[in-house]
Coordinates of C-alpha atoms and ligand atoms in Angstrom, one line a residue:
V184 CA -38.8 23.7 -40.3
S185 CA -36.9 21.3 -38.2
T186 CA -36.9 21.7 -34.4
A187 CA -34.7 18.7 -33.7
T188 CA -31.5 19.3 -31.6
A189 CA -28.3 18.1 -32.8
P190 CA -27.7 14.6 -30.7
T191 CA -25.7 14.7 -27.7
L192 CA -22.3 12.8 -28.4
M193 CA -20.5 11.2 -25.8
P194 CA -17.8 13.8 -25.2
E195 CA -20.1 16.4 -24.2
Y196 CA -22.3 13.9 -22.1
F197 CA -19.0 12.9 -20.3
T198 CA -17.7 16.2 -19.7
R199 CA -21.5 17.0 -18.0
C200 CA -21.1 14.0 -15.8
L201 CA -17.6 14.8 -14.3
A202 CA -18.8 18.2 -13.7
S203 CA -21.9 16.7 -11.7
Q204 CA -19.4 14.7 -9.9
G205 CA -17.5 17.7 -8.8
I206 CA -14.2 16.9 -11.3
D207 CA -12.8 19.8 -12.6
T208 CA -9.0 18.7 -12.7
I209 CA -7.4 15.9 -14.5
F210 CA -4.0 14.9 -14.8
G211 CA -3.1 12.7 -18.0
L212 CA -1.8 11.4 -21.1
V213 CA -3.7 11.2 -24.1
G214 CA -4.0 8.1 -26.8
D215 CA -6.9 7.0 -29.1
A216 CA -8.8 5.4 -26.5
N217 CA -9.5 8.7 -24.4
L218 CA -8.4 11.3 -26.6
F219 CA -11.4 12.7 -27.7
L220 CA -13.1 12.9 -24.3
M221 CA -10.5 14.6 -22.7
D222 CA -10.3 17.0 -25.6
H223 CA -13.8 18.1 -25.0
F224 CA -13.4 18.3 -21.1
A225 CA -10.3 20.7 -21.5
R226 CA -12.0 22.9 -23.6
Q227 CA -14.7 23.5 -21.0
P228 CA -14.2 26.8 -19.0
G229 CA -13.1 26.2 -15.4
N230 CA -11.6 22.9 -16.1
R231 CA -7.8 21.9 -15.9
Y232 CA -6.3 19.1 -18.0
V233 CA -2.9 18.7 -16.7
S234 CA -0.7 16.7 -19.2
V235 CA 2.2 14.6 -18.0
T236 CA 5.0 12.7 -19.8
H237 CA 4.7 9.0 -18.2
E238 CA 1.5 7.8 -17.3
A239 CA 2.9 6.8 -14.0
S240 CA 2.9 10.3 -13.2
A241 CA -0.8 10.8 -14.1
V242 CA -1.9 8.6 -11.4
L243 CA 0.7 9.7 -9.0
A244 CA -0.2 13.7 -9.5
A245 CA -3.6 12.8 -9.0
I246 CA -2.5 10.8 -5.6
G247 CA -0.7 14.2 -4.5
Y248 CA -3.3 16.3 -5.6
A249 CA -5.5 14.3 -3.5
R250 CA -3.3 14.7 -0.4
A251 CA -2.8 18.4 -1.0
T252 CA -6.7 19.1 -1.3
G253 CA -8.6 16.2 0.6
R254 CA -10.6 15.8 -2.7
L255 CA -11.0 12.9 -5.3
G256 CA -7.6 12.9 -7.4
V257 CA -8.4 12.2 -11.3
A258 CA -6.1 10.9 -13.8
T259 CA -6.7 9.3 -17.2
V260 CA -4.5 7.4 -19.3
T261 CA -5.3 5.5 -23.0
H262 CA -5.3 1.6 -23.2
G263 CA -2.6 -1.3 -23.4
P264 CA 0.6 0.0 -22.4
A265 CA -0.5 3.3 -21.0
L266 CA -2.4 1.5 -18.6
T267 CA 0.2 -1.1 -17.7
N268 CA 2.7 1.9 -17.1
T269 CA 0.4 2.9 -14.3
V270 CA 0.7 -0.4 -12.2
T271 CA 3.3 0.4 -9.6
A272 CA 1.4 3.9 -8.8
L273 CA -1.8 2.0 -8.8
V274 CA -0.2 -0.1 -5.9
E275 CA 1.3 3.2 -4.4
A276 CA -2.5 4.5 -4.1
V277 CA -3.9 1.3 -2.8
R278 CA -1.4 0.9 0.0
G279 CA -1.3 4.7 1.0
R280 CA -5.1 4.4 1.0
M281 CA -5.9 7.3 -1.4
P282 CA -9.4 8.2 -3.4
V283 CA -8.2 8.0 -6.8
L284 CA -9.9 7.9 -10.2
V285 CA -8.6 6.6 -13.0
I286 CA -10.4 7.0 -16.2
A287 CA -8.9 4.6 -18.6
G288 CA -9.7 4.0 -22.5
D289 CA -9.9 0.5 -23.5
T290 CA -9.5 -1.1 -26.8
A291 CA -12.9 -1.5 -28.5
V292 CA -14.4 -5.1 -27.8
V293 CA -14.7 -5.6 -31.8
D294 CA -11.1 -4.8 -32.5
R295 CA -9.8 -8.2 -31.5
E296 CA -6.3 -7.6 -33.2
N297 CA -5.5 -4.2 -32.0
V298 CA -1.6 -4.3 -30.9
Q299 CA -2.6 -2.4 -27.8
S300 CA -5.0 -4.8 -26.4
V301 CA -4.3 -6.3 -23.1
P302 CA -7.1 -7.6 -20.5
Q303 CA -7.4 -4.4 -18.3
R304 CA -9.7 -5.8 -15.7
D305 CA -6.7 -8.5 -15.4
V306 CA -3.9 -5.9 -15.2
V307 CA -5.6 -3.8 -12.6
L308 CA -7.0 -6.3 -10.0
P309 CA -4.0 -7.6 -8.5
T310 CA -2.9 -4.0 -7.5
G311 CA -5.9 -4.0 -5.2
A312 CA -7.3 -1.0 -7.2
G313 CA -11.1 -1.6 -7.9
F314 CA -12.4 -2.0 -11.6
E315 CA -15.5 -0.4 -13.0
Q316 CA -16.8 -1.2 -16.6
V317 CA -18.6 1.2 -18.5
R318 CA -21.3 -1.0 -19.8
A319 CA -22.7 1.3 -22.6
P320 CA -22.3 5.0 -23.5
Q321 CA -25.6 5.7 -22.3
T322 CA -24.4 4.4 -18.7
V323 CA -21.2 6.2 -18.4
G324 CA -22.7 8.8 -16.1
E325 CA -24.2 5.8 -13.6
D326 CA -20.8 4.1 -14.0
L327 CA -18.7 7.2 -13.1
A328 CA -21.0 7.9 -10.0
V329 CA -20.2 4.3 -9.1
A330 CA -16.4 4.4 -9.7
V331 CA -16.3 7.9 -7.5
R332 CA -18.5 6.4 -4.8
R333 CA -16.0 3.3 -4.4
A334 CA -13.0 5.4 -4.6
V335 CA -14.0 7.8 -1.8
L336 CA -15.8 5.4 0.3
E337 CA -13.1 2.9 0.2
R338 CA -10.3 5.0 0.0
R339 CA -8.3 3.3 -3.0
P340 CA -7.9 3.9 -6.6
V341 CA -10.7 2.8 -9.0
V342 CA -10.2 2.5 -12.5
L343 CA -13.1 3.7 -14.9
N344 CA -12.8 1.5 -18.3
V345 CA -14.2 3.2 -21.1
P346 CA -14.2 1.3 -24.7
A347 CA -12.8 3.7 -27.0
D348 CA -15.4 3.2 -29.7
F349 CA -18.0 4.7 -26.8
Q350 CA -16.3 8.1 -27.7
W351 CA -18.3 9.1 -30.4
A352 CA -21.4 7.3 -29.7
E353 CA -24.5 9.5 -29.4
V354 CA -26.2 9.4 -26.1
G355 CA -29.5 10.7 -26.7
Q356 CA -31.4 11.9 -23.7
A357 CA -29.4 10.4 -20.9
T358 CA -29.6 12.0 -17.6
V359 CA -26.7 13.2 -15.7
P360 CA -27.1 11.4 -12.5
G361 CA -25.9 12.9 -9.2
V362 CA -23.1 12.2 -6.4
R363 CA -23.7 8.7 -5.0
W364 CA -21.9 9.4 -2.0
R365 CA -21.8 12.0 1.0
S366 CA -19.3 11.9 3.9
I367 CA -20.4 9.5 6.5
A368 CA -21.6 11.4 9.5
A369 CA -19.5 10.1 12.5
V370 CA -20.7 6.6 13.8
S371 CA -21.3 7.0 17.4
P372 CA -19.1 4.7 19.4
D373 CA -20.1 1.8 21.2
R374 CA -20.7 2.7 25.3
E375 CA -19.2 -0.1 26.4
D376 CA -16.3 0.2 24.4
L377 CA -16.2 4.0 25.5
D378 CA -16.2 2.7 28.9
A379 CA -13.4 0.5 28.7
A380 CA -11.3 3.2 26.9
S381 CA -12.2 5.9 29.6
G382 CA -11.6 3.4 32.6
L383 CA -8.2 2.7 31.0
V384 CA -7.4 6.5 30.7
A385 CA -8.4 7.4 33.9
S386 CA -6.6 5.0 35.8
A387 CA -3.3 5.7 34.0
R388 CA -0.4 7.4 35.9
R389 CA 1.7 8.4 32.9
P390 CA -0.7 8.5 29.6
L391 CA 0.7 9.4 26.4
V392 CA -1.6 10.7 23.5
L393 CA -0.5 9.7 19.9
A394 CA -2.0 11.0 16.8
G395 CA -2.0 9.6 13.2
R396 CA -3.1 10.6 9.6
G397 CA -6.6 9.9 10.8
A398 CA -6.6 12.9 13.3
I399 CA -5.2 15.8 11.5
E400 CA -8.4 17.8 11.2
D401 CA -8.2 20.8 13.2
R402 CA -11.6 19.8 14.9
C403 CA -9.7 16.7 16.0
R404 CA -6.5 18.0 16.7
K405 CA -8.4 20.5 19.1
A406 CA -10.1 17.9 21.0
V407 CA -7.1 15.4 21.3
L408 CA -5.0 18.3 22.8
E409 CA -8.0 19.2 25.5
L410 CA -7.6 15.8 26.4
A411 CA -4.1 15.8 26.5
D412 CA -4.2 18.6 28.8
R413 CA -6.9 17.6 30.9
L414 CA -4.6 14.5 31.6
G415 CA -1.3 16.0 31.6
A416 CA -0.4 13.8 29.1
P417 CA 2.8 14.5 26.3
V418 CA 1.6 14.5 22.7
A419 CA 3.2 12.5 20.0
T420 CA 2.7 11.8 16.3
T421 CA 3.1 9.2 13.5
L422 CA 5.3 10.2 11.0
Q423 CA 2.4 10.6 8.7
A424 CA 1.0 13.1 11.2
R425 CA 4.2 14.9 12.0
E426 CA 4.0 18.2 13.0
L427 CA 0.6 18.4 14.1
F428 CA 1.5 19.5 17.6
R429 CA 4.3 21.9 16.5
G430 CA 4.7 24.4 19.0
E431 CA 2.9 22.7 21.7
P432 CA 5.3 22.4 24.8
H433 CA 5.0 19.0 25.6
D434 CA 5.1 17.7 21.8
L435 CA 7.4 14.5 21.6
G436 CA 7.6 15.1 17.9
I437 CA 7.4 11.5 16.1
F438 CA 6.7 8.6 17.7
G439 CA 8.6 5.3 16.5
T440 CA 12.0 4.4 14.9
L441 CA 12.3 8.2 14.2
S442 CA 11.8 9.5 17.8
H443 CA 14.4 11.7 19.5
E444 CA 16.2 10.7 22.7
V445 CA 13.7 12.9 25.0
A446 CA 11.0 11.2 23.5
L447 CA 11.9 7.8 23.9
D448 CA 12.7 8.4 27.5
A449 CA 9.3 9.7 28.2
I450 CA 7.7 6.9 25.9
S451 CA 9.6 4.3 28.0
R452 CA 8.3 5.8 31.2
A453 CA 4.6 6.2 30.1
D454 CA 2.0 3.3 31.2
C455 CA -0.6 4.0 28.7
V456 CA -0.8 5.2 25.2
I457 CA -4.2 6.7 23.7
A458 CA -4.0 6.6 20.3
F459 CA -6.2 8.7 17.8
G460 CA -6.3 7.8 13.9
A461 CA -3.1 5.7 14.0
S462 CA -2.9 2.3 12.9
L463 CA 0.3 1.3 14.9
N464 CA 2.5 -0.1 12.2
R465 CA 5.8 -1.4 12.5
W466 CA 7.6 1.7 12.4
T467 CA 5.4 3.6 14.7
T468 CA 5.7 0.7 17.4
V469 CA 9.0 -0.2 16.5
E470 CA 7.9 -4.0 15.7
G471 CA 5.6 -3.5 19.1
G472 CA 8.3 -3.0 21.2
L473 CA 7.3 0.7 22.3
L474 CA 4.1 -0.6 23.3
D475 CA 5.6 -3.3 25.6
G476 CA 4.0 -3.2 29.0
K477 CA 1.6 -0.6 28.3
R478 CA -2.1 -0.3 28.2
V479 CA -3.2 1.0 24.8
V480 CA -6.2 2.6 24.0
Q481 CA -6.8 2.8 19.9
V482 CA -9.5 4.9 18.3
D483 CA -10.3 5.4 15.0
R484 CA -13.3 5.6 12.5
D485 CA -12.1 3.2 10.0
P486 CA -12.5 -0.4 11.0
E487 CA -9.7 -1.6 8.6
C488 CA -7.3 0.4 10.9
L489 CA -8.4 -0.9 14.4
Q490 CA -6.0 -3.5 15.6
R491 CA -4.8 -4.1 12.2
F492 CA -1.2 -4.6 13.7
Q493 CA -1.5 -4.6 17.3
V494 CA -4.0 -6.2 19.6
V495 CA -5.0 -3.4 21.8
D496 CA -6.8 -3.2 25.3
A497 CA -9.4 -0.8 24.3
P498 CA -10.4 -0.7 20.5
V499 CA -13.1 2.2 19.9
L500 CA -14.6 2.7 16.5
G501 CA -15.8 6.4 16.1
D502 CA -15.0 9.6 15.4
V503 CA -11.9 10.8 16.6
E504 CA -13.2 13.9 17.9
E505 CA -16.3 12.7 19.3
V506 CA -14.6 9.6 21.1
A507 CA -11.9 12.2 22.6
R508 CA -14.9 14.7 23.9
A509 CA -16.7 11.5 25.2
I510 CA -13.7 10.6 27.2
L511 CA -13.2 14.1 28.5
D512 CA -16.8 13.9 29.8
D513 CA -16.1 10.7 31.3
L514 CA -13.1 12.2 33.3
D515 CA -15.2 15.3 34.5
Q516 CA -17.6 12.3 35.8
V517 CA -15.0 10.6 38.1
E518 CA -13.5 13.9 38.7
A519 CA -10.0 12.8 37.7
T520 CA -7.0 14.9 38.3
P521 CA -4.1 15.7 35.7
T522 CA -1.6 13.2 36.1
G523 CA 1.3 15.7 35.9
F524 CA 3.2 13.2 33.6
A525 CA 3.8 16.2 31.1
D526 CA 5.5 18.6 33.8
D527 CA 7.6 21.7 33.3
A528 CA 10.9 19.2 33.6
L529 CA 9.7 17.7 30.4
A530 CA 8.8 20.9 28.7
Q531 CA 12.3 22.1 29.6
R532 CA 14.1 19.1 28.6
L533 CA 12.0 19.3 25.2
A534 CA 12.9 22.7 24.4
Q535 CA 16.6 22.1 25.0
C536 CA 16.3 18.9 23.3
P537 CA 19.9 19.2 21.1
P538 CA 19.0 19.2 17.5
F539 CA 20.1 15.7 15.9
D540 CA 24.0 15.7 16.5
H541 CA 25.6 15.7 12.7
P542 CA 29.4 16.0 12.6
D543 CA 30.4 17.8 9.3
W544 CA 31.9 15.2 6.9
S545 CA 32.0 17.9 4.1
T546 CA 35.2 17.1 1.5
E547 CA 36.8 19.3 -1.3
S548 CA 33.9 18.7 -3.8
T549 CA 31.0 17.4 -1.7
I550 CA 28.6 18.7 1.4
D551 CA 27.9 16.8 4.6
I552 CA 24.3 15.7 3.9
R553 CA 23.4 16.8 7.2
T554 CA 25.1 20.0 7.0
A555 CA 23.3 20.4 3.6
L556 CA 19.9 19.6 4.8
V557 CA 20.5 22.1 7.9
E558 CA 21.1 24.8 4.9
L559 CA 18.3 23.7 3.1
E560 CA 15.7 23.9 6.1
A561 CA 17.0 27.3 7.1
G562 CA 17.1 28.5 3.6
F563 CA 13.6 27.4 2.0
E564 CA 10.6 29.1 2.6
A565 CA 8.5 27.5 5.4
D566 CA 5.1 27.5 3.8
R567 CA 5.7 25.1 1.6
T568 CA 4.6 21.4 0.7
L569 CA 7.3 18.7 1.1
V570 CA 7.6 15.6 -1.1
L571 CA 10.2 13.1 -0.5
D572 CA 11.5 10.5 -2.8
G573 CA 12.7 7.2 -1.1
G574 CA 16.4 6.2 -0.7
R575 CA 19.3 6.0 1.9
F576 CA 18.8 9.9 2.2
L577 CA 15.4 9.8 3.8
P578 CA 15.7 9.3 7.3
E579 CA 17.9 12.0 7.6
V580 CA 15.6 14.1 5.9
W581 CA 12.9 13.1 8.1
K582 CA 14.9 14.6 11.1
L583 CA 16.1 17.6 9.4
V584 CA 13.6 18.9 7.1
S585 CA 10.2 20.0 8.3
A586 CA 6.6 20.3 7.1
Q587 CA 4.5 22.8 9.0
H588 CA 1.5 20.7 9.1
P589 CA 0.7 16.8 8.2
K590 CA -1.4 18.4 5.2
D591 CA 2.2 19.8 3.7
Y592 CA 3.9 16.8 4.0
I593 CA 3.6 14.0 0.8
H594 CA 5.1 10.4 1.6
T595 CA 5.7 8.5 -1.7
T596 CA 6.9 5.3 -0.3
H597 CA 3.8 3.5 1.0
F598 CA 5.0 0.6 -1.8
G599 CA 8.7 1.0 -1.3
S600 CA 9.3 2.4 -4.6
I601 CA 11.8 5.0 -5.7
G602 CA 11.1 7.6 -8.3
L603 CA 7.6 8.3 -7.4
S604 CA 8.1 11.6 -6.0
L605 CA 8.1 14.3 -9.2
G606 CA 4.2 13.2 -10.0
H607 CA 3.3 13.5 -6.5
A608 CA 4.4 16.9 -6.7
I609 CA 2.9 17.7 -9.9
G610 CA -0.5 17.0 -8.4
A611 CA 0.3 18.3 -5.2
T612 CA 1.4 22.1 -6.6
V613 CA -1.5 22.0 -8.7
G614 CA -3.9 21.2 -5.7
A615 CA -2.3 23.2 -3.0
G616 CA -1.4 26.3 -5.1
K617 CA 2.0 26.5 -3.1
R618 CA 5.7 26.2 -3.3
T619 CA 6.9 22.7 -3.3
L620 CA 10.1 21.2 -2.2
L621 CA 11.0 17.8 -3.4
V622 CA 14.3 15.9 -1.8
T623 CA 15.0 12.8 -4.1
G624 CA 18.1 10.8 -4.5
D625 CA 20.0 10.7 -7.7
G626 CA 18.9 7.1 -8.5
G627 CA 15.1 7.8 -7.7
F628 CA 15.3 11.3 -10.1
M629 CA 16.5 9.4 -13.1
L630 CA 14.1 6.6 -12.7
G631 CA 10.8 8.5 -12.2
G632 CA 11.5 12.5 -12.4
L633 CA 13.7 13.5 -15.3
A634 CA 11.2 12.9 -17.9
D635 CA 8.2 14.7 -15.9
L636 CA 10.7 17.7 -14.8
Q637 CA 9.6 19.0 -18.3
A638 CA 5.6 18.7 -17.3
A639 CA 6.8 20.9 -14.2
V640 CA 8.4 23.3 -17.0
R641 CA 5.1 23.2 -19.4
H642 CA 2.8 23.9 -16.8
D643 CA 4.8 26.3 -15.0
L644 CA 4.7 24.6 -11.6
D645 CA 6.5 26.0 -8.4
I646 CA 8.6 22.8 -7.8
T647 CA 12.2 22.9 -6.6
V648 CA 13.7 19.4 -7.0
V649 CA 16.6 19.2 -4.7
V650 CA 18.8 16.1 -5.7
L651 CA 20.6 14.6 -2.8
N652 CA 23.4 13.3 -5.1
D653 CA 26.0 10.8 -4.2
S654 CA 26.2 9.3 -7.7
A655 CA 25.3 6.0 -6.3
Y656 CA 22.3 3.8 -5.5
G657 CA 23.2 4.5 -1.8
A658 CA 20.9 2.1 0.0
E659 CA 22.9 -0.5 -2.2
H660 CA 26.3 1.1 -2.1
I661 CA 26.2 1.1 1.6
Q662 CA 25.4 -2.7 1.7
F663 CA 28.4 -3.4 -0.4
R664 CA 30.5 -1.4 1.6
R665 CA 29.3 -3.3 4.9
R666 CA 30.1 -6.5 3.2
D667 CA 33.8 -5.2 2.3
M668 CA 32.6 -5.5 -1.4
D669 CA 33.5 -3.7 -4.5
P670 CA 30.3 -1.3 -5.0
S671 CA 30.7 -0.4 -8.5
L672 CA 27.6 -2.1 -9.6
S673 CA 25.6 0.7 -7.5
M674 CA 27.7 4.0 -9.0
F675 CA 27.1 5.9 -11.6
E676 CA 28.3 8.9 -13.6
W677 CA 25.0 11.2 -14.2
P678 CA 25.0 13.4 -16.8
P679 CA 25.3 16.9 -15.0
F680 CA 21.5 17.6 -13.8
A681 CA 22.0 21.6 -13.3
D682 CA 22.6 21.6 -17.1
L683 CA 19.7 18.8 -17.8
A684 CA 17.4 21.1 -15.9
R685 CA 18.5 24.5 -17.8
V686 CA 18.1 22.8 -21.3
M687 CA 14.6 21.5 -20.2
G688 CA 13.7 25.2 -19.3
A689 CA 14.2 25.0 -15.7
E690 CA 16.4 26.5 -13.5
G691 CA 19.6 24.7 -12.3
H692 CA 22.1 24.9 -9.9
E693 CA 25.1 22.3 -9.0
V694 CA 26.3 22.9 -5.5
T695 CA 29.4 21.4 -4.0
D696 CA 29.8 23.3 -0.7
V697 CA 27.8 25.6 2.0
Q698 CA 28.4 28.6 0.1
G699 CA 27.1 27.2 -3.2
L700 CA 24.2 25.7 -1.9
R701 CA 23.2 29.3 0.0
D702 CA 23.3 31.3 -3.1
A703 CA 21.4 28.5 -5.0
L704 CA 18.7 28.8 -2.3
A705 CA 18.9 32.1 -2.5
A706 CA 18.5 32.3 -5.9
V707 CA 15.6 29.8 -5.8
A708 CA 13.8 32.1 -3.4
A709 CA 14.2 35.1 -5.6
R710 CA 11.8 33.8 -8.1
R711 CA 9.3 31.0 -9.0
G712 CA 8.5 28.4 -11.0
P713 CA 10.3 25.1 -11.7
A714 CA 14.3 24.9 -10.4
L715 CA 16.6 21.9 -9.6
V716 CA 19.5 22.0 -7.2
D717 CA 22.1 19.1 -7.5
V718 CA 23.5 19.1 -4.2
K719 CA 26.8 16.8 -4.5
L720 CA 27.3 14.3 -1.8
D721 CA 29.9 11.6 -1.0
P722 CA 28.8 8.2 -1.0
D723 CA 30.9 7.1 1.6
K724 CA 30.1 9.7 4.0
V725 CA 26.2 9.7 3.9
T726 CA 25.8 6.9 6.5
R727 CA 28.4 5.5 8.8
V728 CA 29.9 2.3 7.2
D729 CA 29.8 0.6 10.6
G730 CA 26.0 2.3 11.6
Ligands
LIG906 C1 11.2 1.1 -8.1 C2 12.4 1.0 -7.5 N1 13.6 0.2 -7.9 C3 14.5 -0.1 -7.4 C4 14.7 -0.2 -5.7 C5 15.8 -0.3 -5.1 N2 16.4 0.5 -4.5 C6 16.1 1.2 -3.2 S1 16.8 2.6 -2.4 C7 17.7 2.5 -4.1 C8 18.5 3.4 -4.5 C9 18.2 4.9 -4.6 O1 19.1 5.5 -4.9 P1 19.0 7.0 -4.7 O2 17.8 7.9 -5.4 O3 20.4 8.1 -5.7 O4 19.4 7.6 -3.3 P2 20.3 7.3 -1.8 O5 19.8 5.7 -2.0 O6 21.6 7.0 -3.0 O7 20.0 8.0 -1.1 C10 17.2 1.4 -5.1 C11 17.7 1.2 -6.4 C12 13.4 0.5 -5.2 N3 13.0 0.7 -4.1 N4 12.2 0.9 -6.2

């Protein structure tokens, strides 16, 4: 009687290794180099394989998932052209510092003349992503654990390269390795650095507290607010931490190029900025100008971010909550009294801060962009994930359409690319499990959205795509106009997007006036699932030609 058990094949082993790393959701597109691994993965109860239409979307969805959940995002693609299709998305993940694992099949080494062969390592490394080669079928568990560790700790995408012919290999008694990383306990800040920071903070007469993406955890937010309160300092955020202090009486909103007038006035009067988890990039500081003449304390747990763009007076490497509490203790020791900079008058000015001024430039057949966005803000469910594409429309959307918490806002333009939003939205919707509002231009939607609207339909994802449709590459159109040139190269007659959406199985609305937009938003609110609202704009009325 034979007692031999069936040999373990690679797909089963790899699936077990993925499970041991906590991976249960993968976004992807299959081909001969990843097909059988993913087939086995997808069949296990509790696993979710989310197919997309373009490989870029697989990686972008992994980014969106990571943003929405705080977990590792995982994508899979096959070899050659499938991998080269991910290059822009990989750079986006690198620039956004997102922990993403990309499981890429590769051509078998013996398969010299394979038409899809390309040196995959050489494709990946210039993007800034990491690369880990699966060395043998038996080592895939170790190689996976190393790749996951790097993605999480280095906060960047890592491509795990798996030769296609490993898929049916027998792996015998290979063990399933454990997790190789743990979230690192906070590194305690250096006492001298803390003393320098506390000294500056205690001597400030008009301090201002600024929080970035590195301070959005609840415990950090709480400690930072306690410090601001203790100091009598107004609070502000970077764009990526927008809405962190929503509802606070001395919330200045976004600090930087997007600041409103009341905020700019307070910022100009401040003599000390205490920045937590903010890299102080050119948009936050307005090319450094907003920090001119002020003392700056910068606190971050990530040494990559400290003094990256600005030389500051007191850099502190450490956990945001721990440092904020240590400064609070120091203030108690010296019996510092609140400065009174965040006074009732400021709270009142902020409460009365007029919404951004927007004259209505609607025409017979188009809606003014700002009017449309005000309606969108009022008519769309507040508990949503907000995903924004790139284009000329973007500053208006940042000002007029909100998210409830930084975790609900997904930024897709770290690389300045248009067309990356729908992929992000797919991952964010799967990850967050709530409604997603995606705002895009017509050019960006055609470049990278249309094909994967089909994936949103296939998986019945609750994504509403609002296309701000000026029938133009508006960002280019305005440049022609400013030089009194013919803008025709930037203008397009797209097919009707609402019809396209309906043919693809989504709800579709085309709107040319406010009532139409209200009706469309009411229809969207009444049901779940993918929808598209095509909002007609006049390309000459989106931005002042002289502005
Ligand atoms: C991948 C990529 N291709 C081209 C560009 C150049 N570009 C920047 S904005 C823009 C136009 C975008 O048009 P649309 O999506 O309609 O938004 P709008 O500017 O009209 O608001 C283009 C082509 C880019 N940023 N990224």
